[in-house]
Amino acid sequence: MSVVIESMLTAGLAALAAGVLWLLGWRLRRAHALLSALGVSVGFAVLYWRVQGRPDFPPIDATQWVFWHALFALPIGWLAGIAPAYRWVWVWGALLGVLWLFVPPFRPLMESGFWSLTAGVGYIVGFALATWLLMTLTAPLGEERGIATPLLMALLGGVSAGVLFYGAKSASLAQLSGTLGAVIGIGVPLAFLSGFTVGRGAIALTMLLYLSLWTTAFGFAQLTLGQLAVLYLLALTPAMRLLPALQRQSPVVRFALPLAIVLVVGGAAVGMTYSAYMAQGGDYYSY
């Protein structure tokens, strides 16, 4: 019971930190773009500190890079909220930013020979391009009102927590992913405030952190490439709401279709990883 209470307290504190900053951004519209991404960054920093303790710099553990990504990627989140006329700066800035962010965590795998130079460069470039595409496609969701976007993002955190726990066999990454879902999930009750939106920066930074957690699990834990691909495709699901064909549908359909995909496909992914985990004895974890 103490573990459950501790986890709930961690999620509550992290979500509270994000919620306070988002409320300020809702009230102070000129600061909305800055506070949108900052809410995710501060919320994740709080949860990481409570789950993993104070991170080292330079990091001595792979998971510590995720904490620093939450801080170093803040300019990318801020650029996401730039005026439409300068949106090209955000697009190219995000691409260069994620390329830079993904090099340090995975360089040790190439230096140790675990990944060959060719494979390592391929993985890093692939991770960066996939993250950039996901961020640019989903960032506009941050401008939508209503509970759909924060709810889908929160459910994505729950699904990824299950896959990381049973598939990657990493309790720490699973807890970080699930609590990140709780952080963005605070946007659900806030969505009932008139005019409230979480902002483009919050969505972009959340997606970057999800990819950082998943790729860390792939490189340093036991997440398979197939499981990583499933999580990535699920992360693209909320962007379906922006498709012209779906925007012509009723709000109920626009909400229900991606929700059903996340619940059904995500639930199946967690179920399959759980079955495989139990078949292996269910007693081994990477970290």
CSV table of C-alpha atoms in Angstrom, one decimal, residues 1 38 42 60 62 79 81-83 105 112 125 166 172 177 179 184 201 214 218 220 222 228 230 245 262 268 271 282:
chain,number,residue,atom,x,y,z
A,1,MET,CA,0.0,0.0,0.0
A,38,LEU,CA,7.5,24.8,-19.0
A,42,VAL,CA,8.8,21.2,-14.5
A,60,ILE,CA,26.2,8.1,-15.4
A,62,ALA,CA,21.0,6.1,-19.3
A,79,LEU,CA,9.5,27.4,-30.5
A,81,GLY,CA,4.3,28.1,-29.9
A,82,ILE,CA,5.8,30.6,-32.3
A,83,ALA,CA,3.6,32.8,-34.5
A,105,PRO,CA,22.5,9.0,-24.6
A,112,SER,CA,31.4,0.0,-26.4
A,125,VAL,CA,19.0,9.5,-37.1
A,166,TYR,CA,6.3,-6.1,-19.0
A,172,SER,CA,11.8,2.8,-13.5
A,177,SER,CA,6.2,7.0,-18.5
A,179,THR,CA,3.5,9.5,-14.4
A,184,ILE,CA,-0.4,15.7,-19.2
A,201,GLY,CA,4.7,23.4,-26.6
A,214,TRP,CA,10.9,4.4,-25.3
A,218,PHE,CA,15.1,-0.1,-26.6
A,220,PHE,CA,19.4,-0.1,-22.6
A,222,GLN,CA,14.6,-5.1,-23.4
A,228,LEU,CA,8.8,0.4,-30.1
A,230,VAL,CA,3.6,-0.2,-31.8
A,245,ALA,CA,-11.8,13.5,-43.5
A,262,VAL,CA,-5.6,3.6,-28.2
A,268,ALA,CA,-3.7,-5.7,-26.8
A,271,GLY,CA,-1.8,-7.9,-22.8
A,282,GLY,CA,8.1,-12.7,-14.5
